[in-house]
């Protein structure tokens, strides 16, 4: 058992069973045996109205002396934090939690034998994406904006949601007061013009007053779409300043590709800009999460080795050769590393400011395409298997159950199989916008398709919630029947 007398065991091997609304959660245990056998412990919980009631069932032949729990992940039986921060629930081993979290338990019997368990309590995320497309590009008064947000968030509550994912930086701009990015035209009507109020401050307050989580949705690299004319950007836009100042050394912080402008993922200066933008949001606003979607590197095509940030890669190769580096990354892996550096640093930045703020990414759901060498460079396998990158992943699985390449159910299962750490939650992005459409026969003919998707996720035992794309389509004639059934399901 080792010199400390500990014996580590794995209990409840990734088993989730739902019986009468109670969930037996996956738990990892450590035991200390002094005399006899360690206590047996089972932790279950049930969720009602977004509140989880946690039950601890402990047994020992010699009787239970104490049951304590902590918020966080502690498995060592002799960690002093049990005595300093442990909450004693021996007399009443039942309590409630109001958000998904990691909990740790230590049970001691009358012989001094101990068992610890770490469990994850999941309260299903039910969120709706609110895109910049839901906002006017002609601007708002404070009264107009507040009224629109109040109506939206009232509707979101009626839909049965518990969170909103709202665009606050769609094009290297800001729906809030920023030191780094210009005001968005989606609040003032003109990029760089102060609207006279703070949209993000209003949105966070209105969300929290309704019991909704607020996640700030950012596009990290996108500057423009459909144009490379920097004169259309605000004078204080970093991209415009870099491309028009007299300093040619910073020109490659912004790259033009396929008629669009992007911040260069290979640039340390760019990565610091994006990080600073995230840090100011988490510092200045009471957001519950930071959310990135699927806009990373663009699709570069068959000539990917010679395009976009290829000059920076060649410099990397030259530097490696001059240093005698034995292993030089391929350009595809080098690009993935560029993205990983940004993701990992942002995660650390957020946690240093407020450990309760979650960080998540919503990549496209096409797993095979994501792993190609000519596009995106999103290292999902690393993000889903190692702590310290993200708190959640939400793949956009926007196909029917009968899709030939990415059938919904099997694609959910494939994503679930990549989840190798209990520090990451898996949410599923569901395409409300396709309900009733002609894109696939099943979306047109099956009014229950959105409900079927939710139920598949619930029954999978590996997903922790859903995000629905997007708000406007909950009020659309084509989606009406499927949405009504979905809302009924979410309000059960």
XYZ file of N, CA, C and O in Angstrom, residues 131-251:
484
model
N -26.332 36.336 -31.267
C -25.285 36.784 -32.172
C -25.371 38.288 -32.423
O -26.398 38.931 -32.165
N -24.280 38.827 -32.979
C -24.313 40.223 -33.424
C -25.424 40.439 -34.443
O -25.927 41.562 -34.620
N -25.851 39.363 -35.119
C -26.926 39.463 -36.102
C -28.262 39.832 -35.466
O -29.181 40.274 -36.152
N -28.376 39.641 -34.153
C -29.589 40.039 -33.445
C -29.591 41.521 -33.082
O -30.585 42.025 -32.561
N -28.489 42.208 -33.336
C -28.399 43.629 -33.010
C -28.400 44.476 -34.275
O -27.932 44.039 -35.328
N -28.884 45.690 -34.169
C -28.900 46.613 -35.301
C -27.494 47.145 -35.562
O -26.759 47.436 -34.628
N -27.148 47.304 -36.817
C -25.862 47.912 -37.153
C -25.964 49.431 -37.221
O -24.957 50.112 -37.454
N -27.173 49.966 -37.010
C -27.380 51.418 -37.060
C -27.324 52.065 -35.687
O -27.418 53.286 -35.575
N -27.173 51.261 -34.632
C -26.977 51.810 -33.295
C -28.249 51.967 -32.485
O -29.370 51.837 -33.000
N -28.062 52.265 -31.185
C -29.158 52.340 -30.230
C -28.972 53.543 -29.314
O -27.852 53.990 -29.056
N -30.090 54.000 -28.763
C -30.026 54.803 -27.548
C -29.974 53.836 -26.374
O -30.267 52.642 -26.516
N -29.633 54.328 -25.202
C -29.586 53.472 -24.026
C -30.956 52.865 -23.752
O -31.075 51.674 -23.422
N -32.005 53.646 -23.909
C -33.355 53.151 -23.654
C -33.725 52.059 -24.636
O -34.286 51.021 -24.255
N -33.411 52.276 -25.920
C -33.734 51.274 -26.937
C -32.993 49.969 -26.670
O -33.588 48.881 -26.749
N -31.715 50.072 -26.362
C -30.921 48.872 -26.135
C -31.414 48.119 -24.908
O -31.587 46.895 -24.949
N -31.655 48.850 -23.831
C -32.120 48.217 -22.599
C -33.443 47.501 -22.820
O -33.629 46.359 -22.367
N -34.343 48.137 -23.546
C -35.651 47.522 -23.805
C -35.501 46.233 -24.620
O -36.159 45.226 -24.331
N -34.635 46.260 -25.645
C -34.435 45.057 -26.455
C -33.855 43.926 -25.620
O -34.301 42.773 -25.724
N -32.865 44.237 -24.803
C -32.249 43.211 -23.973
C -33.248 42.650 -22.963
O -33.306 41.428 -22.735
N -34.038 43.505 -22.338
C -35.042 43.039 -21.379
C -36.030 42.095 -22.046
O -36.372 41.046 -21.476
N -36.460 42.431 -23.242
C -37.394 41.560 -23.969
C -36.728 40.232 -24.314
O -37.309 39.152 -24.122
N -35.504 40.310 -24.831
C -34.777 39.083 -25.180
C -34.614 38.170 -23.978
O -34.911 36.964 -24.039
N -34.138 38.730 -22.874
C -33.833 37.897 -21.714
C -35.103 37.376 -21.050
O -35.103 36.278 -20.497
N -36.191 38.151 -21.086
C -37.484 37.633 -20.611
C -37.883 36.416 -21.438
O -38.342 35.399 -20.896
N -37.714 36.514 -22.752
C -38.052 35.394 -23.629
C -37.150 34.191 -23.366
O -37.613 33.045 -23.400
N -35.889 34.442 -23.106
C -34.948 33.351 -22.835
C -35.364 32.579 -21.586
O -35.308 31.346 -21.552
N -35.809 33.299 -20.558
C -36.295 32.637 -19.345
C -37.527 31.799 -19.665
O -37.653 30.645 -19.221
N -38.444 32.358 -20.449
C -39.654 31.622 -20.838
C -39.312 30.369 -21.626
O -39.998 29.347 -21.528
N -38.246 30.428 -22.404
C -37.812 29.263 -23.175
C -37.316 28.125 -22.289
O -37.168 26.992 -22.753
N -37.007 28.412 -21.032
C -36.477 27.391 -20.139
C -34.966 27.362 -20.071
O -34.376 26.394 -19.585
N -34.328 28.446 -20.537
C -32.867 28.510 -20.532
C -32.350 28.994 -19.178
O -33.067 29.635 -18.407
N -31.074 28.722 -18.933
C -30.438 29.255 -17.725
C -29.177 30.059 -18.032
O -28.457 30.466 -17.126
N -28.889 30.297 -19.325
C -27.696 31.068 -19.684
C -27.861 31.698 -21.058
O -28.591 31.179 -21.921
N -27.169 32.810 -21.260
C -27.086 33.441 -22.576
C -25.620 33.565 -22.961
O -24.758 33.847 -22.125
N -25.340 33.310 -24.238
C -23.998 33.454 -24.806
C -24.093 34.601 -25.796
O -24.637 34.439 -26.891
N -23.593 35.776 -25.428
C -23.867 36.988 -26.202
C -22.593 37.542 -26.830
O -21.574 37.713 -26.157
N -22.689 37.858 -28.113
C -21.576 38.444 -28.839
C -21.203 39.792 -28.242
O -22.008 40.716 -28.213
N -19.982 39.919 -27.783
C -19.498 41.214 -27.301
C -18.279 41.687 -28.095
O -17.862 42.825 -27.960
N -17.690 40.798 -28.913
C -16.617 41.207 -29.815
C -16.676 40.379 -31.085
O -15.959 39.393 -31.253
N -17.536 40.750 -32.031
C -17.655 39.961 -33.253
C -16.575 40.233 -34.287
O -16.213 39.351 -35.059
N -16.044 41.471 -34.351
C -15.087 41.831 -35.396
C -13.953 42.694 -34.837
O -13.737 43.816 -35.292
N -13.227 42.195 -33.860
C -12.143 42.975 -33.290
C -12.625 44.297 -32.727
O -11.896 45.295 -32.737
N -13.852 44.312 -32.229
C -14.479 45.520 -31.687
C -15.021 45.198 -30.302
O -14.718 44.147 -29.746
N -15.807 46.092 -29.724
C -16.245 45.876 -28.350
C -17.637 46.438 -28.103
O -17.914 47.590 -28.436
N -18.476 45.603 -27.492
C -19.797 46.042 -27.017
C -19.678 46.493 -25.556
O -20.557 46.259 -24.749
N -18.546 47.121 -25.252
C -18.256 47.552 -23.890
C -17.115 48.569 -23.967
O -16.449 48.717 -25.014
N -16.853 49.251 -22.875
C -15.771 50.233 -22.841
C -14.439 49.516 -22.758
O -14.145 48.840 -21.781
N -13.613 49.668 -23.808
C -12.371 48.912 -23.900
C -11.175 49.828 -24.103
O -11.244 50.819 -24.830
N -10.062 49.446 -23.490
C -8.802 50.145 -23.724
C -8.115 49.647 -24.996
O -7.188 50.285 -25.496
N -8.565 48.507 -25.507
C -7.833 47.841 -26.571
C -8.573 47.788 -27.906
O -7.935 47.718 -28.954
N -9.892 47.762 -27.868
C -10.681 47.591 -29.075
C -11.686 48.735 -29.225
O -12.193 49.256 -28.227
N -12.016 49.117 -30.473
C -12.959 50.216 -30.688
C -14.396 49.793 -30.392
O -14.735 48.604 -30.442
N -15.230 50.783 -30.078
C -16.652 50.508 -29.902
C -17.206 49.828 -31.156
O -16.844 50.169 -32.285
N -18.098 48.875 -30.966
C -18.715 48.165 -32.076
C -19.828 48.996 -32.715
O -20.558 49.702 -32.024
N -19.959 48.854 -34.020
C -21.071 49.530 -34.696
C -22.416 48.927 -34.299
O -23.458 49.538 -34.497
N -22.368 47.739 -33.688
C -23.625 47.094 -33.292
C -24.181 47.653 -31.991
O -25.230 47.213 -31.524
N -23.507 48.640 -31.432
C -24.106 49.380 -30.319
C -24.238 50.865 -30.648
O -25.211 51.502 -30.254
N -23.286 51.430 -31.419
C -23.325 52.869 -31.690
C -23.729 53.213 -33.118
O -24.076 54.360 -33.409
N -23.658 52.245 -34.026
C -23.960 52.513 -35.427
C -22.718 52.750 -36.265
O -22.741 52.583 -37.480
N -21.600 53.143 -35.633
C -20.343 53.383 -36.327
C -19.197 52.874 -35.466
O -19.103 53.237 -34.290
N -18.350 52.057 -36.058
C -17.238 51.527 -35.271
C -16.382 52.672 -34.741
O -16.028 53.601 -35.470
N -16.055 52.581 -33.463
C -15.211 53.592 -32.830
C -15.970 54.721 -32.170
O -15.373 55.527 -31.453
N -17.276 54.794 -32.370
C -18.092 55.865 -31.786
C -18.726 55.388 -30.491
O -19.388 54.341 -30.460
N -18.529 56.131 -29.419
C -19.093 55.810 -28.114
C -20.615 55.963 -28.149
O -21.121 57.034 -28.500
N -21.369 54.935 -27.784
C -22.828 55.045 -27.822
C -23.400 55.877 -26.677
O -24.598 56.180 -26.679
N -22.570 56.182 -25.678
C -23.044 56.956 -24.537
C -23.562 56.102 -23.399
O -24.086 56.620 -22.409
N -23.418 54.810 -23.522
C -23.803 53.874 -22.456
C -22.963 52.617 -22.629
O -22.260 52.465 -23.632
N -23.025 51.715 -21.647
C -22.206 50.503 -21.679
C -23.115 49.287 -21.882
O -23.753 48.806 -20.940
N -23.215 48.778 -23.116
C -24.101 47.639 -23.388
C -23.805 46.409 -22.538
O -24.724 45.738 -22.073
N -22.516 46.104 -22.334
C -22.180 44.898 -21.573
C -22.624 45.034 -20.121
O -23.130 44.076 -19.524
N -22.449 46.200 -19.549
C -22.898 46.427 -18.173
C -24.399 46.192 -18.049
O -24.869 45.551 -17.101
N -25.147 46.684 -19.022
C -26.601 46.489 -19.022
C -26.937 45.010 -19.159
O -27.783 44.478 -18.421
N -26.281 44.334 -20.089
C -26.619 42.936 -20.353
C -26.318 42.038 -19.155
O -27.104 41.145 -18.825
N -25.177 42.239 -18.510
C -24.835 41.424 -17.343
C -25.857 41.636 -16.232
O -26.338 40.671 -15.610
N -26.213 42.889 -15.974
C -27.172 43.190 -14.905
C -28.537 42.585 -15.205
O -29.185 41.997 -14.321
N -28.988 42.723 -16.445
C -30.315 42.200 -16.805
C -30.332 40.667 -16.782
O -31.332 40.059 -16.394
N -29.231 40.040 -17.177
C -29.167 38.579 -17.122
C -29.219 38.084 -15.688
O -30.019 37.198 -15.338
N -28.402 38.663 -14.831
C -28.334 38.200 -13.450
C -29.621 38.479 -12.691
O -30.000 37.705 -11.794
N -30.325 39.550 -13.032
C -31.589 39.845 -12.350
C -32.654 38.806 -12.677
O -33.662 38.696 -11.961
N -32.427 38.035 -13.744
C -33.370 36.984 -14.144
C -32.833 35.592 -13.837
O -33.412 34.594 -14.252
N -31.723 35.515 -13.132
C -31.140 34.223 -12.792
C -30.429 33.548 -13.936
O -30.196 32.329 -13.902
N -30.046 34.322 -14.965
C -29.350 33.771 -16.110
C -27.840 33.973 -15.971
O -27.390 35.034 -15.537
N -27.059 32.963 -16.354
C -25.629 33.165 -16.495
C -25.376 33.999 -17.746
O -26.091 33.882 -18.743
N -24.318 34.816 -17.701
C -23.943 35.609 -18.867
C -22.540 35.228 -19.296
O -21.579 35.385 -18.536
N -22.416 34.713 -20.537
C -21.119 34.353 -21.103
C -20.810 35.317 -22.241
O -21.607 35.476 -23.172
N -19.656 35.972 -22.162
C -19.235 36.945 -23.171
C -18.596 36.210 -24.340
O -17.564 35.549 -24.192
N -19.188 36.361 -25.511
C -18.796 35.630 -26.722
C -17.875 36.513 -27.561
O -18.249 37.623 -27.940
N -16.670 36.002 -27.847
C -15.665 36.752 -28.590
C -15.172 35.961 -29.792
O -15.012 34.747 -29.719
N -14.921 36.660 -30.894
C -14.173 36.093 -32.013
C -12.734 36.592 -31.892
O -12.477 37.785 -32.069
N -11.795 35.727 -31.578
C -10.448 36.205 -31.245
C -9.666 36.801 -32.410
O -8.960 37.797 -32.233
N -9.762 36.195 -33.607
C -8.890 36.604 -34.708
C -9.591 37.403 -35.808
O -8.921 38.073 -36.587
N -10.905 37.321 -35.907
C -11.609 37.940 -37.038
C -11.622 39.465 -36.916
O -12.033 40.014 -35.903
N -11.215 40.154 -37.994
C -11.243 41.615 -38.037
C -12.322 42.101 -38.991
O -13.115 42.991 -38.659
N -12.364 41.541 -40.210
C -13.397 41.908 -41.181
C -13.819 40.672 -41.957
O -13.085 39.672 -42.025
N -14.976 40.751 -42.591
C -15.380 39.765 -43.585
C -15.871 40.520 -44.816
O -16.555 41.526 -44.715
N -15.467 40.032 -45.980
C -15.930 40.627 -47.228
C -15.228 41.900 -47.639
O -15.604 42.515 -48.648
N -14.233 42.316 -46.902
C -13.471 43.504 -47.277
C -12.101 43.483 -46.606
O -11.956 42.938 -45.506
N -11.135 44.073 -47.286
C -9.812 44.265 -46.686
C -9.469 45.750 -46.626
O -8.308 46.114 -46.423
N -10.478 46.593 -46.789
C -10.297 48.045 -46.779
C -10.185 48.536 -45.338
O -11.188 48.671 -44.640
N -8.968 48.834 -44.897
C -8.760 49.225 -43.504
C -9.328 50.609 -43.204
O -9.534 50.959 -42.035
N -9.592 51.395 -44.232
C -10.162 52.722 -43.984
C -11.588 52.637 -43.477
O -12.137 53.626 -42.985
N -12.196 51.476 -43.599
C -13.546 51.281 -43.064
C -13.527 50.967 -41.569
O -14.573 50.914 -40.935
N -12.334 50.737 -41.034
C -12.189 50.486 -39.611
C -12.022 51.800 -38.864
O -11.578 52.809 -39.432
N -12.355 51.792 -37.581
C -12.187 52.984 -36.754
C -10.710 53.377 -36.692
O -9.818 52.531 -36.778
N -10.476 54.662 -36.510
C -9.102 55.167 -36.467
C -8.299 54.540 -35.331
O -7.082 54.368 -35.437
N -8.997 54.173 -34.234
C -8.303 53.577 -33.084
C -8.326 52.056 -33.104
O -7.963 51.412 -32.124
N -8.747 51.472 -34.222
C -8.727 50.013 -34.348
C -7.269 49.553 -34.469
O -6.525 50.057 -35.316
N -6.815 48.626 -33.617
C -5.412 48.183 -33.689
C -5.009 47.706 -35.077
O -3.880 47.954 -35.518
N -5.927 47.024 -35.768
C -5.600 46.517 -37.097
C -5.302 47.662 -38.058
O -4.332 47.611 -38.832
N -6.126 48.689 -38.007
C -5.895 49.834 -38.895
C -4.596 50.552 -38.534
O -3.814 50.934 -39.416
N -4.350 50.719 -37.256
C -3.140 51.419 -36.831
C -1.900 50.662 -37.275
O -0.933 51.261 -37.763
N -1.894 49.356 -37.121
C -0.730 48.569 -37.517
C -0.484 48.640 -39.025
O 0.663 48.671 -39.476
N -1.565 48.647 -39.797
C -1.417 48.612 -41.249
C -1.162 49.983 -41.869
O -0.763 50.067 -43.037
N -1.385 51.059 -41.120
C -1.259 52.391 -41.714
C -0.185 53.258 -41.072
O 0.098 54.352 -41.567
N 0.405 52.789 -39.966
C 1.476 53.600 -39.389
C 2.750 53.430 -40.225
O 2.797 52.668 -41.190
N 3.782 54.122 -39.864
C 5.026 54.094 -40.642
C 5.970 52.973 -40.210
O 7.068 52.838 -40.758
N 5.506 52.180 -39.260
C 6.332 51.092 -38.747
C 5.988 49.805 -39.502
O 4.976 49.156 -39.228
N 6.816 49.443 -40.455
C 6.530 48.251 -41.262
C 6.723 46.951 -40.496
O 6.245 45.897 -40.923
N 7.404 47.019 -39.347
C 7.684 45.792 -38.592
C 6.425 45.188 -37.980
O 6.420 44.015 -37.620
N 5.354 45.976 -37.865
C 4.126 45.443 -37.259
C 3.038 45.145 -38.280
O 1.926 44.777 -37.910
N 3.348 45.307 -39.569
C 2.322 45.104 -40.595
C 1.762 43.685 -40.580
O 0.574 43.469 -40.858
